[in-house]
Short mmCIF file of C-alpha atoms in Angstrom, two decimals:
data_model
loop_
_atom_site.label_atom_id
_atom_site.label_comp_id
_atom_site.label_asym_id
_atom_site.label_seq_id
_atom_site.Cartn_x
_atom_site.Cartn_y
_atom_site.Cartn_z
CA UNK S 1 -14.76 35.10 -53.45
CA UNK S 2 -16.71 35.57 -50.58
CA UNK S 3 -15.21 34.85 -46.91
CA UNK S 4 -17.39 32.31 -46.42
CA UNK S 5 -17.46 30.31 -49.66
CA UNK S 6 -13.50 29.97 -48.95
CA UNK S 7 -14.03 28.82 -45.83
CA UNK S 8 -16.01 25.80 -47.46
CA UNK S 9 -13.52 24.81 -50.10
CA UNK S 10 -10.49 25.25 -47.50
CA UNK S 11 -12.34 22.58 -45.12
CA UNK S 12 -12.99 20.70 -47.72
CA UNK S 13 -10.04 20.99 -49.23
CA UNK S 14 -7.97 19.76 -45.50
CA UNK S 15 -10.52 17.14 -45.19
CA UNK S 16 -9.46 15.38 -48.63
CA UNK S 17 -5.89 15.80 -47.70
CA UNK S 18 -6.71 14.27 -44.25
CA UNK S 19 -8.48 11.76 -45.97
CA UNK S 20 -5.59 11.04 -48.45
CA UNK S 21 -2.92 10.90 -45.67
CA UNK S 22 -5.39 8.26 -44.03
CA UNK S 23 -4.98 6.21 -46.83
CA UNK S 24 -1.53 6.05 -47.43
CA UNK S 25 -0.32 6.04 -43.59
CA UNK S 26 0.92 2.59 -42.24
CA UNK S 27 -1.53 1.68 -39.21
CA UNK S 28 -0.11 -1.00 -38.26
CA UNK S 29 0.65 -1.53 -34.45
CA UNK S 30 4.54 -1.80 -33.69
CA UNK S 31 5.30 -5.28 -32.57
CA UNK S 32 5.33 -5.55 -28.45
CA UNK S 33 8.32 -6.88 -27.12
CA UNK S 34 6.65 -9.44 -24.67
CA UNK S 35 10.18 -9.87 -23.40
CA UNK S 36 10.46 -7.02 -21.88
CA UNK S 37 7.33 -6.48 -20.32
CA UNK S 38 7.09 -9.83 -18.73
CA UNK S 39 4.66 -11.43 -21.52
CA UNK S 40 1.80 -10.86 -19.69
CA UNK S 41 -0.57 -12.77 -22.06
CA UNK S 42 -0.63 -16.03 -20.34
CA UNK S 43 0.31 -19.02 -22.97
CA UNK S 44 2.21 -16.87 -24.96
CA UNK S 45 5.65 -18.42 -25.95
CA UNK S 46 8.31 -17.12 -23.63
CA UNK S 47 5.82 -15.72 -21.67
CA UNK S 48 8.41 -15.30 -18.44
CA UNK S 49 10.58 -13.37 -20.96
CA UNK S 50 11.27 -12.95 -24.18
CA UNK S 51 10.38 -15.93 -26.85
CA UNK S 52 12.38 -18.75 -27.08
CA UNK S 53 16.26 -17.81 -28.17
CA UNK S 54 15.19 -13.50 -27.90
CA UNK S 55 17.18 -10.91 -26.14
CA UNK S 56 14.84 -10.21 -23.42
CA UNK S 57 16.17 -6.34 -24.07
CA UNK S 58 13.63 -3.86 -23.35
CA UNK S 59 12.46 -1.14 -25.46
CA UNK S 60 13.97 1.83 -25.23
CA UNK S 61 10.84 4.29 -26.14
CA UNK S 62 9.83 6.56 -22.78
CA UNK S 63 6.35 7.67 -21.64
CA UNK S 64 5.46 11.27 -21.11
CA UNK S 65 6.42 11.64 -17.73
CA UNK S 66 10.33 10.47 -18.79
CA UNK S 67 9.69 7.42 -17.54
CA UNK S 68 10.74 4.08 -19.81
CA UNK S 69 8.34 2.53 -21.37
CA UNK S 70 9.28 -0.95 -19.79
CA UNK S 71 11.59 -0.92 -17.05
CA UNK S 72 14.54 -2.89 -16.49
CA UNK S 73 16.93 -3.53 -12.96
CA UNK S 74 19.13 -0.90 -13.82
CA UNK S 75 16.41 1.88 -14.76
CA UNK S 76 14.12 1.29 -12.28
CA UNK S 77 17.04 1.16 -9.68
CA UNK S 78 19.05 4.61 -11.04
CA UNK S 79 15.56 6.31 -10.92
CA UNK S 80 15.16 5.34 -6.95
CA UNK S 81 18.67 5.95 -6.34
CA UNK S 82 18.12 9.51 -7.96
CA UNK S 83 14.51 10.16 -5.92
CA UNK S 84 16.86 9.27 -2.78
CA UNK S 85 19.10 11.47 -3.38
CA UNK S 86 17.50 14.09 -3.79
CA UNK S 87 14.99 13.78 -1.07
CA UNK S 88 14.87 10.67 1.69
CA UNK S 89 14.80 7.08 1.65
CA UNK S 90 10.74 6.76 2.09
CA UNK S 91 10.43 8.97 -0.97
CA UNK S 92 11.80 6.48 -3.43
CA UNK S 93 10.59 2.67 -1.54
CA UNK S 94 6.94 4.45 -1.45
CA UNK S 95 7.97 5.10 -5.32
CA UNK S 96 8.79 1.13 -5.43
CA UNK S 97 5.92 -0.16 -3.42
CA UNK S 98 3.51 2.12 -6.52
CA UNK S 99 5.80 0.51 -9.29
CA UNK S 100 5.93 -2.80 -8.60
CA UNK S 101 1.79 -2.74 -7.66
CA UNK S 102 0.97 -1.12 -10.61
CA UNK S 103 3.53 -3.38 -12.88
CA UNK S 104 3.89 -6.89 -11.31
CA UNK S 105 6.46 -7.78 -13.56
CA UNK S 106 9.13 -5.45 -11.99
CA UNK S 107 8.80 -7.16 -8.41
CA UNK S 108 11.70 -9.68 -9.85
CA UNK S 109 14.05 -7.47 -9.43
CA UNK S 110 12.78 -4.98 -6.85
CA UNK S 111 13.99 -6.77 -3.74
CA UNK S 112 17.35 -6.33 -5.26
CA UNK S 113 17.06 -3.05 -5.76
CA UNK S 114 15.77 -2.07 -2.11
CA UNK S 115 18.51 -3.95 -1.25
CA UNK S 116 20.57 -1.23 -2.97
CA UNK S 117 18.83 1.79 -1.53
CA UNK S 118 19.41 0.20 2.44
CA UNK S 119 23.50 0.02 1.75
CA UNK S 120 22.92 3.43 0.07
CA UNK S 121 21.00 4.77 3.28
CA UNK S 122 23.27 3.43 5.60
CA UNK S 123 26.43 5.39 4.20
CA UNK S 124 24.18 8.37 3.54
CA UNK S 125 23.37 8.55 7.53
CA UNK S 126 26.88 7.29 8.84
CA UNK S 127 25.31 3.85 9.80
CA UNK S 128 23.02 5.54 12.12
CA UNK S 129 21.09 2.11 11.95
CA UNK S 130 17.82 3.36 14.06
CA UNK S 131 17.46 6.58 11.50
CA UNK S 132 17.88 4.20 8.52
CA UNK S 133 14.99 1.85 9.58
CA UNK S 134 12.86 5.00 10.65
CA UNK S 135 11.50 5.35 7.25
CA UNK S 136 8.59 2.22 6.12
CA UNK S 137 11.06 -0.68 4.36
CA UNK S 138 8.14 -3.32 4.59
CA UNK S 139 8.38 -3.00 0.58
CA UNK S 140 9.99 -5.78 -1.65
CA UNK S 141 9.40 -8.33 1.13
CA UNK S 142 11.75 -5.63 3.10
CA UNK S 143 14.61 -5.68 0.71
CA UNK S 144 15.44 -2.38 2.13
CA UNK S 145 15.72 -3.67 5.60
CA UNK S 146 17.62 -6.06 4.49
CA UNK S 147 20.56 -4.70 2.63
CA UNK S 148 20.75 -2.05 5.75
CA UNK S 149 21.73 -4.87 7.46
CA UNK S 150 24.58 -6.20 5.39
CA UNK S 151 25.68 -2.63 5.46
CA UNK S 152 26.31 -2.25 8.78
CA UNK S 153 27.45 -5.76 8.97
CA UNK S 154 29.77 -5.28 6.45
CA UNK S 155 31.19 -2.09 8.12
CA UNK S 156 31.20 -3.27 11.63
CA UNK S 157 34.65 -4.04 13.21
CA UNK S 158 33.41 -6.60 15.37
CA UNK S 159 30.32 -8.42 12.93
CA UNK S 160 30.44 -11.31 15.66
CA UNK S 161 28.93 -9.64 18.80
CA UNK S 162 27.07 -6.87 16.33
CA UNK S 163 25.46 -9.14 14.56
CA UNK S 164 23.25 -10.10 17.77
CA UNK S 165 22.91 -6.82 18.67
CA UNK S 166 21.66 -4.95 15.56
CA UNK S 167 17.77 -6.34 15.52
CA UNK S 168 18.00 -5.96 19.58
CA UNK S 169 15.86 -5.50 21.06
CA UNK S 170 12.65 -6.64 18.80
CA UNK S 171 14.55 -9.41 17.06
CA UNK S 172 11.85 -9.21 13.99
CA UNK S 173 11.97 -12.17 11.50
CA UNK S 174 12.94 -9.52 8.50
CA UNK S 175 15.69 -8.49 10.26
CA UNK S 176 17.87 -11.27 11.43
CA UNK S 177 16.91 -12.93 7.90
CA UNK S 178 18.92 -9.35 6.77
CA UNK S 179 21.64 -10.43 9.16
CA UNK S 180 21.99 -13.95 7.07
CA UNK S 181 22.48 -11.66 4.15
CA UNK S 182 25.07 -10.04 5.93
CA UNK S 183 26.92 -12.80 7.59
CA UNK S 184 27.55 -13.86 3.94
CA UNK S 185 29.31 -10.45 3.24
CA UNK S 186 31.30 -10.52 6.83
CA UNK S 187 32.37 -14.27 5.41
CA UNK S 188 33.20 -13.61 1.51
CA UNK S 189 30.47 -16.11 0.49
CA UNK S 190 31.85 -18.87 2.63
CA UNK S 191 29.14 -20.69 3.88
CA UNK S 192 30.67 -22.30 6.83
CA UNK S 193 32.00 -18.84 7.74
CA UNK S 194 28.71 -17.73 7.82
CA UNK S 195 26.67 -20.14 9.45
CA UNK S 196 28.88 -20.20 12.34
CA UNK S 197 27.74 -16.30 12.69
CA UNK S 198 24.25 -17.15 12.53
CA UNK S 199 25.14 -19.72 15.21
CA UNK S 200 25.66 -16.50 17.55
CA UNK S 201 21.99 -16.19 17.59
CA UNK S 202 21.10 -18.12 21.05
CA UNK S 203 17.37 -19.52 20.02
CA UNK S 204 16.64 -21.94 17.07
CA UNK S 205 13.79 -20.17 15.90
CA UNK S 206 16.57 -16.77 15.09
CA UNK S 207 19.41 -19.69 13.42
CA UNK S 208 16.89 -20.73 11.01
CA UNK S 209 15.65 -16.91 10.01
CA UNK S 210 19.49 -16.22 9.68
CA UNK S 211 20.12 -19.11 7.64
CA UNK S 212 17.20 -18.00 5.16
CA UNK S 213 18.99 -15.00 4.93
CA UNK S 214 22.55 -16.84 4.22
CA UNK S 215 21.43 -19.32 1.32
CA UNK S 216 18.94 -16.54 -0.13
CA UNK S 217 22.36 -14.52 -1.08
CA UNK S 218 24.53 -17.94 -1.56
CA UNK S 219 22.25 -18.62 -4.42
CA UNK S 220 20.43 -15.38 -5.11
CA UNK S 221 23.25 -12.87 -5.09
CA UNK S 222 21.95 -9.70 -5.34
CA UNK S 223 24.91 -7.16 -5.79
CA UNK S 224 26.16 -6.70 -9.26
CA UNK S 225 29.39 -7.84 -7.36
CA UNK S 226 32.21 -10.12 -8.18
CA UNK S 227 32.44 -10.71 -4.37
CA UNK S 228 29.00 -11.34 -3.98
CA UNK S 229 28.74 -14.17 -6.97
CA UNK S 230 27.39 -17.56 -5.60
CA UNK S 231 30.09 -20.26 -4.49
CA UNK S 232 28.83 -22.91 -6.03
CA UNK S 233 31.90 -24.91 -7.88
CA UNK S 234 30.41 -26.75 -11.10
CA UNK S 235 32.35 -30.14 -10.33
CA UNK S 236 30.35 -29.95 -6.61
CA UNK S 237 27.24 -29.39 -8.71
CA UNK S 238 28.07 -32.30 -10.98
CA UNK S 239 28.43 -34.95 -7.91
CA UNK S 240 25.44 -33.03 -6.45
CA UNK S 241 22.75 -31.31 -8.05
CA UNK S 242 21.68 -29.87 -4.82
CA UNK S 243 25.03 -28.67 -3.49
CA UNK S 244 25.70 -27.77 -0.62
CA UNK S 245 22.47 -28.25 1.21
CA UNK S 246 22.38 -32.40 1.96
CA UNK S 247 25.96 -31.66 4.08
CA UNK S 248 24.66 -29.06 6.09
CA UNK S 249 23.50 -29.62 9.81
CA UNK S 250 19.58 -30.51 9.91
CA UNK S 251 18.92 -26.70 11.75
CA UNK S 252 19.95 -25.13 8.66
CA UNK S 253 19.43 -27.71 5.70
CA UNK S 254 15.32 -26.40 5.10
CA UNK S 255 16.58 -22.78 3.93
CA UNK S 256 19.40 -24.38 1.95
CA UNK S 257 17.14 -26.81 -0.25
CA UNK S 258 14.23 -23.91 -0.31
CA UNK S 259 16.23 -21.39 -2.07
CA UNK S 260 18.15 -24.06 -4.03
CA UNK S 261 15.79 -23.39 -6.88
CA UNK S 262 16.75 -19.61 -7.18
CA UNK S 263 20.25 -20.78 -8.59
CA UNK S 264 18.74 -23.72 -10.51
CA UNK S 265 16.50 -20.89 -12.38
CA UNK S 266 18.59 -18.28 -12.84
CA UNK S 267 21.58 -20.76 -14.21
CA UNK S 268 18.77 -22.03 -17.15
CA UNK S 269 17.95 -18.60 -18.35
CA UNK S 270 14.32 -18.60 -16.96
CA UNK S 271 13.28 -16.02 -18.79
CA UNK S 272 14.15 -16.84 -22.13
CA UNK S 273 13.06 -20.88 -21.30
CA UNK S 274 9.35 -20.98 -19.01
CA UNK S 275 9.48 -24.70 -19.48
CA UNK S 276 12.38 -24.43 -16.96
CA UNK S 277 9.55 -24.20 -14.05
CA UNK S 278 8.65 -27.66 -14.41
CA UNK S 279 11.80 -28.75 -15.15
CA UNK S 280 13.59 -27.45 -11.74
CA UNK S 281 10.17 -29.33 -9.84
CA UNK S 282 11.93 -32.71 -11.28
CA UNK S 283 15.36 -31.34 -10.05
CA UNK S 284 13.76 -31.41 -6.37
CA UNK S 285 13.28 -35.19 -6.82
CA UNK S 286 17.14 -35.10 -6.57
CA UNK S 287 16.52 -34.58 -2.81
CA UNK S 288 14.18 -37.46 -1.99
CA UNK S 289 16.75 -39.19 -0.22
CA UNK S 290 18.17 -36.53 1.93
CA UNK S 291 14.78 -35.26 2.75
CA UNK S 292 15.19 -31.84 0.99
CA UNK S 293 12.93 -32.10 -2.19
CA UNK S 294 9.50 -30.96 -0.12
CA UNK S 295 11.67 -27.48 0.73
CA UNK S 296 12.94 -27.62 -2.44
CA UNK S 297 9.17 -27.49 -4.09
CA UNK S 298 8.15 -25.14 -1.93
CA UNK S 299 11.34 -23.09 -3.20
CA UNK S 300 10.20 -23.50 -6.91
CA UNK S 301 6.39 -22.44 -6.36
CA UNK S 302 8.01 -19.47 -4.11
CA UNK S 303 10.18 -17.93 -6.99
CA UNK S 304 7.58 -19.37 -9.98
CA UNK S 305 5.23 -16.70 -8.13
CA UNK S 306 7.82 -13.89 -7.61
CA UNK S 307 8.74 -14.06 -11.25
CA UNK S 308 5.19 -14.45 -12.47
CA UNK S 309 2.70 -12.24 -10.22
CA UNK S 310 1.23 -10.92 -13.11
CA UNK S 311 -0.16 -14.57 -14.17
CA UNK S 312 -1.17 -16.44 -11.82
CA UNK S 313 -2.84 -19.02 -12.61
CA UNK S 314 0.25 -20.13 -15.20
CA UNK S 315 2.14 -20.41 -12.14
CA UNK S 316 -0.39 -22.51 -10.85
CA UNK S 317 -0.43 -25.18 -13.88
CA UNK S 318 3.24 -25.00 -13.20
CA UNK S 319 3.14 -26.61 -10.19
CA UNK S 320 0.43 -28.92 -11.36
CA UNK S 321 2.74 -30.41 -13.75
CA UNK S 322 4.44 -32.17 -11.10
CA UNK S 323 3.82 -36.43 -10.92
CA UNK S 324 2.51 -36.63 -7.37
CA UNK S 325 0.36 -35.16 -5.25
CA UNK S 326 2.81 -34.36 -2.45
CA UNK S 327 5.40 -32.11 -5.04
CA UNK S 328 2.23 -30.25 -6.32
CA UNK S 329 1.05 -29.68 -2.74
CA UNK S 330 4.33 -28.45 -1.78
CA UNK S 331 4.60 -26.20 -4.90
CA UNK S 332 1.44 -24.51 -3.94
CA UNK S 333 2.24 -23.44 -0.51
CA UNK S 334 5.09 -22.25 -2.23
CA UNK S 335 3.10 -20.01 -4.82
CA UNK S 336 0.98 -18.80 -1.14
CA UNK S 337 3.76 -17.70 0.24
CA UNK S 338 5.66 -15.59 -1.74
CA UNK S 339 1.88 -13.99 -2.83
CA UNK S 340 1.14 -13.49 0.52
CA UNK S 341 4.55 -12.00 1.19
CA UNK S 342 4.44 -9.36 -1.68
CA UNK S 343 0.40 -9.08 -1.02
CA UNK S 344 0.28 -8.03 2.91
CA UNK S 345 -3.07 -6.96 2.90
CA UNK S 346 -6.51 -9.34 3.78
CA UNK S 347 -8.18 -11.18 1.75
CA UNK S 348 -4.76 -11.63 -0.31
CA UNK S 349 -4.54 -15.67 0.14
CA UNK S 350 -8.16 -16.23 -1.03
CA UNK S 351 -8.09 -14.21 -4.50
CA UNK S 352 -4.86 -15.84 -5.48
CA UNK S 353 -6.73 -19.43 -5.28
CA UNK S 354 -10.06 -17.79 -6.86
CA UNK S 355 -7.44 -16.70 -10.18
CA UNK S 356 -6.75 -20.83 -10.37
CA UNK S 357 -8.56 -22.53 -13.05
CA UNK S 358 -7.22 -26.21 -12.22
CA UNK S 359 -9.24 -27.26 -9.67
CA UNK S 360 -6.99 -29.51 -7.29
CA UNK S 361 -4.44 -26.79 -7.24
CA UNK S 362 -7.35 -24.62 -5.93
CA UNK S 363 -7.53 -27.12 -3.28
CA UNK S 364 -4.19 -26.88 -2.75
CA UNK S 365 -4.00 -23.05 -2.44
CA UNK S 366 -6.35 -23.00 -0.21
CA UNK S 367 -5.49 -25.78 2.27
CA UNK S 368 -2.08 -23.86 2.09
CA UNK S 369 -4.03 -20.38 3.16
CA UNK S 370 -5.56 -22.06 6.21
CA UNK S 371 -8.86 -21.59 4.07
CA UNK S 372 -12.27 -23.67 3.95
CA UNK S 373 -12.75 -25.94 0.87
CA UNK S 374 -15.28 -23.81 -0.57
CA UNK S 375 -15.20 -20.75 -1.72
CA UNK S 376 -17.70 -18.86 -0.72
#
């Protein structure tokens, strides 16, 4: 047979085999597991997490560069810890800040896990507090920053003068809210304990940063720590849904009812249950009386954003399921100022209102911005 005649029957013989393997191959797409990346299609049924009554567990299949398909706390956090390690603290939060831009979904647990990487640095560089901070921590809402804090804090043999002394002499707002985290480590979760550290502070204006810093951990522990679990007794809960915050003194009560909401979620398996959102804004009302359920609104639109910046505009209708005006106006700033938070750069305040499709939230976004009516 001539070379070239058997060139034309073996091509046309692999293109009928091709043809036949076409045919009989399943093409169906592998079912996503919305779960674990967030659910990202807004509607969709657990779209903060898995559906209704799933696992939430991610899949396990990897990308080419090694990395997991969907990440998960405890990958995304052993991969940093491993870039650190091998290199310096800036390598793996610059690593963090690209993640959790790229993949919204992961911000829920990143502050957490710069958290992690600021104890880690501290004990790496023998608490030498002013190399720690050297490197750029503004990521994660300066999770980093923060856990440096409770590091040294937790270290220090005298936490009550230190505490005043560590942000010295700038005194930044991320800081001393890392010292509230800390206090609550110096004090074993007690929150008296704590806010009588906090007290050190000698202006108002640095009491009320530390106390953010105190109820964010009472109710938002992030260490996978027995000694770091949240205080909060269930009979205390039962007499008062908004334990402890109505019994603490009026300088610190705002923080407490604002990041009230983080335990609220987190107990109701937010992920699994998005209806939970609108549930936790009729919680708040439990604070009418004591003043607390504006900061407690703000608290839900805060963490409704921080668990759903890659939809926002179902955050949004969210808030707009509340009865009144005031609860949806307060659940707005909320959603502004986590955004803005996570979202540093200009301009970040007037594209989250543009993504809203309900118009009075709009309103609401952008009265909470400081921005004009219109849009234009």
């Amino acid at each position: 047979m001539q070379p070239r005649a058997f060139a034309f029957l073996t091509a046309l013989l692999l293109g009928v085999l091709g043809l036949g393997s076409v045919a009989v191959t399943d093409w169906t797409p592998a079912p996503v597991d919305r779960a674990a990346v967030g659910a990202v299609t807004p509607g969709a049924a657990g779209a903060t997490g898995a559906a209704p009554g799933g696992t939430g567990q991610p899949a396990a299949a990897a990308t080419a560069t090694a990395d997991p398909a969907v990440w998960t706390r405890s990958t995304l956090r052993n991969k940093l810890m491993a870039e650190m390690d091998a290199t310096d603290p800036g390598v793996a939060l610059a690593d963090l800040d690209r993640i959790t831009k790229q993949l919204p979904y992961t911000v829920r647990f990143c502050h957490p896990i710069a958290h992690e990487l600021g104890h880690a640095a501290v004990k790496r560089f023998n608490a030498d507090f002013q190399k720690v901070i050297s490197y750029p921590h503004e990521t994660c809402a300066a999770g980093y920053l923060h856990g440096a804090v409770e590091e040294m804090l937790n270290a220090s043999a005298q936490p009550e003068t230190d505490l005043v002394k560590l942000c010295a002499p700038k005194n930044s707002g991320p800081c001393i809210h890392g010292v509230g985290h800390g206090t609550m480590f110096v004090a074993k979760q007690d929150v008296a304990k704590a806010r009588e550290l906090c007290n050190k502070f000698t202006t108002d204006q640095n009491r009320i940063r530390c106390s953010e810093g105190l109820f964010m951990q009472l109710f938002g522990p992030d260490e996978e720590d027995e000694k770091a679990k949240a205080n909060l007794p269930a009979d205390k809960l039962a007499q008062d849904p908004l334990y402890p915050c109505k019994e603490q003194p009026a300088l610190f009560q705002s923080a407490c009812f604002f990041y009230a909401p983080t335990f609220y979620l987190s107990s109701h398996d937010y992920p699994n249950h998005p209806e939970v959102y609108a549930e936790a804004l009729k919680w708040c009302l439990n604070g009418k009386a004591s003043g607390g359920a504006v900061d407690c609104s703000r608290g839900v639109g805060s963490r409704t954003m921080k668990y759903n910046l890659d939809r926002e505009d179902w955050a949004a209708q969210q808030c707009a399921t509340a009865a009144d005006g005031w609860q949806r106006k307060a659940c707005a700033e909320g959603l502004v100022s986590y955004y803005t938070v996570n979202y540093t750069e200009a301009g970040a305040a007037g594209r989250l209102c543009a993504k809203f499709t309900d118009k009075k939230m709009q309103g609401y976004c952008r009265s909470a911005s400081g921005l004009s009516a219109s849009l234009d």
